[in-house]
């Protein structure tokens, strides 16, 4: 029997919607990927905690770690305590460190599980940061804490550094210091200001090409300490240009949630393998994990057409989830987890379930159905109707 419901449109009218009823794609068993693929994973809030959601952070640890086990079961790595987990946007540093600790502990039970953890400066009171040395000390504090747990670092872009740096040389000084101390190769993180306005002008300039030169110079000075760089600029041409200039063996981890399918597939440019393709470190992989796993499995087997057939339909959904204001994309990621039964509620750290409109959620629901991403259609429709009723739309 067809599943139908009534959804609001962009104009504010109501229109019928009948689910396609397509069977969600299942990843092939036992296939090893030929790309490294991290999913930046969300956190599950504790809706029963007696806290002020805008001021305090309460995490449902069992559900949060359970979702990471789900990602590992699909062959995806976990990029921990990143902006998808609302790092610096509701998730504070003490809770982030506890999240890293619990994820690393859980990963020990999963052979081959990948975890890389965000290291930043978000514990600093930004109004008290007066110098580059203050930023260095902030990075070093988090670096020491994560490495003491045995963690691999993702060196996150720093709001504090963006605020106090006066030139590219300040960035070079900070990153030279951090990279020279790293125990194992790190992933660098370049997050565009569409994701976080406080990061405007990162690397010491608003000119993206000049910023890229600075970042590449830092990497070239420490190629043995850099596993790769994740860039989230939503500009595929900039990503391709940068990956072709990376030192041999340094990976480009795409963070382009608009163009990830073609960037991961690659263009085969050059003789250096990492110049012709991107690996992945993506927030959208949290929301489309089964499709991402299935597509990567097909790619590993040389089935490029099937790779695009699976992943291509997810791109319109991703572009919708990451639509401006892009920093609110976490809401769509958590909404997908709720629709698909991976958590029992649609409550977020910081109360951020309120950052998108009902029309946004309705279109997200339609696009998830079109991409065969509703894992339990009956449950998804029931939960969508619950949200509709909460907004006064009955029937």
Short mmCIF file of N, CA and C in Angstrom, two decimals, residues 185-257:
data_model
loop_
_atom_site.label_atom_id
_atom_site.label_comp_id
_atom_site.label_asym_id
_atom_site.label_seq_id
_atom_site.Cartn_x
_atom_site.Cartn_y
_atom_site.Cartn_z
N UNK A 185 50.96 11.83 11.42
CA UNK A 185 50.45 12.77 10.41
C UNK A 185 49.02 13.20 10.71
N UNK A 186 48.75 14.48 10.51
CA UNK A 186 47.46 15.06 10.84
C UNK A 186 46.70 15.38 9.56
N UNK A 187 45.42 15.65 9.73
CA UNK A 187 44.59 16.20 8.66
C UNK A 187 44.38 17.67 8.98
N UNK A 188 44.75 18.53 8.04
CA UNK A 188 44.46 19.95 8.19
C UNK A 188 43.04 20.22 7.74
N UNK A 189 42.51 21.35 8.19
CA UNK A 189 41.08 21.62 8.01
C UNK A 189 40.91 23.07 7.61
N UNK A 190 40.41 23.27 6.39
CA UNK A 190 40.16 24.63 5.89
C UNK A 190 38.67 24.76 5.66
N UNK A 191 38.02 25.46 6.56
CA UNK A 191 36.57 25.61 6.54
C UNK A 191 36.23 27.01 6.05
N UNK A 192 35.47 27.09 4.97
CA UNK A 192 35.11 28.39 4.42
C UNK A 192 34.15 29.15 5.31
N UNK A 193 34.07 30.47 5.04
CA UNK A 193 33.23 31.29 5.90
C UNK A 193 31.74 31.07 5.67
N UNK A 194 31.36 30.33 4.61
CA UNK A 194 29.95 29.96 4.47
C UNK A 194 29.54 28.96 5.56
N UNK A 195 30.50 28.21 6.08
CA UNK A 195 30.25 27.30 7.19
C UNK A 195 30.38 28.00 8.54
N UNK A 196 31.28 28.97 8.62
CA UNK A 196 31.51 29.68 9.86
C UNK A 196 32.01 31.08 9.52
N UNK A 197 31.14 32.09 9.62
CA UNK A 197 31.53 33.45 9.25
C UNK A 197 32.75 33.97 10.01
N UNK A 198 33.02 33.43 11.19
CA UNK A 198 34.16 33.89 11.98
C UNK A 198 35.49 33.47 11.38
N UNK A 199 35.46 32.62 10.34
CA UNK A 199 36.69 32.14 9.71
C UNK A 199 37.00 32.89 8.42
N UNK A 200 36.31 33.97 8.16
CA UNK A 200 36.58 34.76 6.96
C UNK A 200 38.03 35.21 6.93
N UNK A 201 38.65 35.14 5.75
CA UNK A 201 40.03 35.58 5.61
C UNK A 201 41.05 34.61 6.16
N UNK A 202 40.69 33.35 6.29
CA UNK A 202 41.63 32.37 6.86
C UNK A 202 42.86 32.24 5.97
N UNK A 203 43.98 31.93 6.58
CA UNK A 203 45.32 31.91 5.97
C UNK A 203 45.83 33.31 5.68
N UNK A 204 45.17 34.34 6.21
CA UNK A 204 45.71 35.68 6.17
C UNK A 204 45.25 36.55 5.02
N UNK A 205 44.25 36.09 4.26
CA UNK A 205 43.77 36.88 3.13
C UNK A 205 42.40 36.41 2.71
N UNK A 206 41.62 37.34 2.14
CA UNK A 206 40.32 36.97 1.58
C UNK A 206 40.43 36.44 0.17
N UNK A 207 41.60 36.53 -0.42
CA UNK A 207 41.85 36.01 -1.77
C UNK A 207 42.12 34.51 -1.67
N UNK A 208 41.22 33.69 -2.21
CA UNK A 208 41.32 32.24 -2.03
C UNK A 208 42.59 31.69 -2.64
N UNK A 209 43.00 32.19 -3.79
CA UNK A 209 44.21 31.68 -4.43
C UNK A 209 45.45 31.98 -3.59
N UNK A 210 45.52 33.18 -3.03
CA UNK A 210 46.66 33.51 -2.17
C UNK A 210 46.61 32.71 -0.87
N UNK A 211 45.42 32.51 -0.34
CA UNK A 211 45.27 31.68 0.86
C UNK A 211 45.75 30.25 0.58
N UNK A 212 45.41 29.75 -0.59
CA UNK A 212 45.83 28.40 -0.98
C UNK A 212 47.35 28.32 -1.04
N UNK A 213 47.99 29.35 -1.56
CA UNK A 213 49.45 29.36 -1.62
C UNK A 213 50.05 29.23 -0.23
N UNK A 214 49.47 29.94 0.73
CA UNK A 214 49.98 29.87 2.11
C UNK A 214 49.80 28.47 2.68
N UNK A 215 48.61 27.91 2.52
CA UNK A 215 48.36 26.56 3.05
C UNK A 215 49.28 25.54 2.40
N UNK A 216 49.47 25.63 1.09
CA UNK A 216 50.36 24.69 0.39
C UNK A 216 51.80 24.85 0.84
N UNK A 217 52.21 26.09 1.13
CA UNK A 217 53.57 26.30 1.62
C UNK A 217 53.78 25.65 2.97
N UNK A 218 52.78 25.75 3.85
CA UNK A 218 52.87 25.10 5.16
C UNK A 218 52.97 23.60 5.01
N UNK A 219 52.15 23.02 4.12
CA UNK A 219 52.18 21.58 3.90
C UNK A 219 53.52 21.15 3.32
N UNK A 220 54.02 21.91 2.35
CA UNK A 220 55.29 21.56 1.71
C UNK A 220 56.45 21.58 2.70
N UNK A 221 56.33 22.41 3.74
CA UNK A 221 57.39 22.48 4.75
C UNK A 221 57.35 21.29 5.71
N UNK A 222 56.22 20.58 5.76
CA UNK A 222 56.05 19.45 6.70
C UNK A 222 55.31 18.30 6.02
N UNK A 223 55.73 17.82 4.86
CA UNK A 223 54.94 16.80 4.15
C UNK A 223 54.83 15.48 4.92
N UNK A 224 55.80 15.19 5.77
CA UNK A 224 55.76 13.95 6.54
C UNK A 224 54.81 14.04 7.73
N UNK A 225 54.36 15.25 8.06
CA UNK A 225 53.46 15.43 9.20
C UNK A 225 52.01 15.70 8.78
N UNK A 226 51.76 15.69 7.46
CA UNK A 226 50.42 15.97 6.95
C UNK A 226 49.90 14.78 6.18
N UNK A 227 48.88 14.13 6.71
CA UNK A 227 48.20 13.05 6.00
C UNK A 227 47.43 13.63 4.82
N UNK A 228 46.76 14.76 5.06
CA UNK A 228 45.98 15.38 4.00
C UNK A 228 45.35 16.67 4.50
N UNK A 229 44.62 17.31 3.62
CA UNK A 229 43.90 18.51 3.98
C UNK A 229 42.45 18.39 3.53
N UNK A 230 41.54 18.74 4.42
CA UNK A 230 40.12 18.80 4.09
C UNK A 230 39.79 20.26 3.80
N UNK A 231 39.26 20.51 2.61
CA UNK A 231 38.79 21.86 2.34
C UNK A 231 37.29 21.85 2.10
N UNK A 232 36.63 22.81 2.71
CA UNK A 232 35.19 22.96 2.58
C UNK A 232 34.92 24.37 2.07
N UNK A 233 35.08 24.56 0.77
CA UNK A 233 34.86 25.85 0.15
C UNK A 233 33.68 25.85 -0.79
N UNK A 234 33.10 24.66 -1.05
CA UNK A 234 31.99 24.49 -1.97
C UNK A 234 32.35 25.04 -3.37
N UNK A 235 33.60 24.81 -3.75
CA UNK A 235 34.10 25.24 -5.06
C UNK A 235 34.98 24.13 -5.60
N UNK A 236 34.43 23.31 -6.50
CA UNK A 236 35.15 22.13 -6.96
C UNK A 236 36.42 22.49 -7.72
N UNK A 237 36.41 23.59 -8.45
CA UNK A 237 37.58 23.98 -9.22
C UNK A 237 38.74 24.35 -8.31
N UNK A 238 38.47 25.02 -7.21
CA UNK A 238 39.52 25.35 -6.25
C UNK A 238 40.09 24.07 -5.63
N UNK A 239 39.21 23.14 -5.30
CA UNK A 239 39.69 21.88 -4.72
C UNK A 239 40.58 21.13 -5.69
N UNK A 240 40.16 21.02 -6.93
CA UNK A 240 40.95 20.31 -7.93
C UNK A 240 42.30 20.98 -8.13
N UNK A 241 42.28 22.31 -8.21
CA UNK A 241 43.54 23.03 -8.40
C UNK A 241 44.49 22.78 -7.23
N UNK A 242 43.96 22.75 -6.01
CA UNK A 242 44.81 22.55 -4.85
C UNK A 242 45.33 21.12 -4.78
N UNK A 243 44.48 20.14 -5.05
CA UNK A 243 44.94 18.75 -4.91
C UNK A 243 46.04 18.43 -5.92
N UNK A 244 46.03 19.07 -7.08
CA UNK A 244 47.07 18.85 -8.08
C UNK A 244 48.42 19.42 -7.65
N UNK A 245 48.40 20.29 -6.64
CA UNK A 245 49.63 20.92 -6.16
C UNK A 245 50.13 20.35 -4.84
N UNK A 246 49.43 19.37 -4.29
CA UNK A 246 49.84 18.79 -3.02
C UNK A 246 51.13 17.97 -3.19
N UNK A 247 51.99 17.92 -2.17
CA UNK A 247 53.18 17.08 -2.24
C UNK A 247 52.78 15.61 -2.42
N UNK A 248 53.62 14.80 -3.05
CA UNK A 248 53.31 13.38 -3.23
C UNK A 248 52.91 12.71 -1.92
N UNK A 249 51.82 11.96 -1.97
CA UNK A 249 51.36 11.22 -0.81
C UNK A 249 50.42 11.97 0.12
N UNK A 250 50.32 13.28 -0.03
CA UNK A 250 49.40 14.07 0.79
C UNK A 250 48.03 14.07 0.12
N UNK A 251 47.01 13.71 0.87
CA UNK A 251 45.68 13.51 0.31
C UNK A 251 44.84 14.78 0.35
N UNK A 252 43.96 14.89 -0.63
CA UNK A 252 42.90 15.88 -0.58
C UNK A 252 41.65 15.18 -0.06
N UNK A 253 41.16 15.61 1.09
CA UNK A 253 39.91 15.09 1.64
C UNK A 253 38.81 16.08 1.27
N UNK A 254 37.96 15.71 0.34
CA UNK A 254 36.92 16.64 -0.05
C UNK A 254 35.97 16.91 1.11
N UNK A 255 35.70 18.19 1.29
CA UNK A 255 34.65 18.61 2.21
C UNK A 255 33.56 19.35 1.46
N UNK A 256 33.51 19.11 0.13
CA UNK A 256 32.57 19.81 -0.75
C UNK A 256 31.25 19.06 -0.79
N UNK A 257 30.30 19.52 0.01
CA UNK A 257 29.02 18.83 0.12
C UNK A 257 28.09 19.14 -1.05
#
